[in-house]
Tab-separated table of C-alpha atoms in Angstrom:
chain	number	residue	atom	x	y	z
F	151	MET	CA	146.203	114.223	122.252
F	152	ALA	CA	147.190	111.395	120.887
F	153	ALA	CA	144.693	111.461	117.867
F	154	GLU	CA	145.235	115.108	117.411
F	155	VAL	CA	149.355	114.861	117.648
F	156	PRO	CA	150.650	111.064	116.803
F	157	ALA	CA	154.027	111.831	117.628
F	158	PRO	CA	154.138	114.350	120.410
F	159	SER	CA	157.340	116.131	121.464
F	160	ARG	CA	158.318	115.646	125.560
F	161	ASP	CA	157.440	119.495	125.850
F	162	GLU	CA	153.528	118.560	124.825
F	163	VAL	CA	153.188	115.705	126.642
F	164	ARG	CA	154.475	117.813	129.833
F	165	ALA	CA	151.952	120.330	128.791
F	166	ALA	CA	149.041	117.761	128.564
F	167	TYR	CA	149.716	116.613	132.351
F	168	ALA	CA	149.776	120.253	133.526
F	169	ALA	CA	146.309	120.782	131.668
F	170	ALA	CA	144.921	117.817	133.340
F	171	GLY	CA	146.281	119.107	137.203
F	172	LEU	CA	149.231	117.483	137.522
F	173	SER	CA	152.267	118.852	139.036
F	174	PRO	CA	155.377	119.170	137.070
F	175	ASP	CA	157.267	117.533	139.827
F	176	VAL	CA	155.423	113.924	139.451
F	177	VAL	CA	155.526	113.893	136.005
F	178	GLU	CA	158.275	111.743	133.729
F	179	VAL	CA	158.616	111.540	130.129
F	180	SER	CA	161.069	109.368	127.820
F	181	GLN	CA	163.056	110.864	125.425
F	182	ASP	CA	161.560	112.070	121.919
F	183	SER	CA	164.618	111.560	119.940
F	184	THR	CA	167.164	109.486	119.728
F	185	PRO	CA	170.615	110.383	120.273
F	186	THR	CA	171.499	111.239	116.555
F	187	GLY	CA	168.381	113.114	116.052
F	188	LEU	CA	165.910	110.766	114.890
F	189	ALA	CA	162.526	110.273	116.163
F	190	VAL	CA	161.349	107.778	118.434
F	191	ASP	CA	158.554	105.076	117.796
F	192	SER	CA	156.766	105.919	120.658
F	193	ILE	CA	157.147	108.396	123.714
F	194	VAL	CA	156.453	107.116	127.269
F	195	SER	CA	155.446	109.165	130.394
F	196	ALA	CA	154.167	108.739	133.966
F	197	ALA	CA	153.003	110.535	136.885
F	198	ALA	CA	153.156	109.412	140.342
F	199	LEU	CA	149.807	109.131	142.706
F	200	GLY	CA	150.626	107.911	145.793
F	201	GLU	CA	152.087	104.369	145.463
F	202	ASP	CA	150.847	104.239	142.073
F	203	CYS	CA	151.951	105.504	138.515
F	204	VAL	CA	149.533	106.181	136.046
F	205	LEU	CA	151.935	105.205	132.780
F	206	ALA	CA	150.878	106.086	129.329
F	207	GLU	CA	152.381	105.359	125.676
F	208	ILE	CA	151.599	107.115	122.473
F	209	ARG	CA	152.450	105.115	119.281
F	210	SER	CA	151.165	106.176	115.721
F	211	GLY	CA	148.234	108.231	117.487
F	212	THR	CA	147.428	105.866	119.740
F	213	ALA	CA	147.291	105.845	123.369
F	214	THR	CA	147.751	103.163	126.227
F	215	VAL	CA	147.405	104.144	129.841
F	216	THR	CA	147.629	101.720	132.912
F	217	VAL	CA	148.485	102.033	136.284
F	218	VAL	CA	151.449	100.096	138.025
F	219	PRO	CA	153.024	100.439	141.241
F	220	ALA	CA	155.694	102.867	141.980
F	221	LEU	CA	159.155	101.778	141.823
F	222	ALA	CA	160.901	101.176	145.146
F	223	ASN	CA	162.632	104.745	144.958
F	224	GLY	CA	159.368	106.453	144.154
F	225	ALA	CA	159.607	106.841	140.618
F	226	CYS	CA	157.724	105.476	137.477
F	227	LEU	CA	160.155	105.251	135.002
F	228	LEU	CA	164.078	104.073	134.836
F	229	GLY	CA	166.274	106.757	134.408
F	230	ASP	CA	165.964	110.744	134.962
F	231	ASP	CA	163.255	111.688	132.905
F	232	ARG	CA	161.875	114.535	134.675
């Protein structure tokens, strides 16, 4: 996805997770624009899988993916990004 869409929207990131077979209920995606309407430098997403989270960042057409432990509340990202 990052190679095809270097700066995807939240909806495009969510669609990619859905295409990979993940339920929207486990996917969290950061904002794709600032409060003043500017584009963000990167978009971060995560999907909870058991006690772990698959965490991904897309920045300038490059994707970085890692697995990290879920937060104590079971979420992957701080804030409400579902």
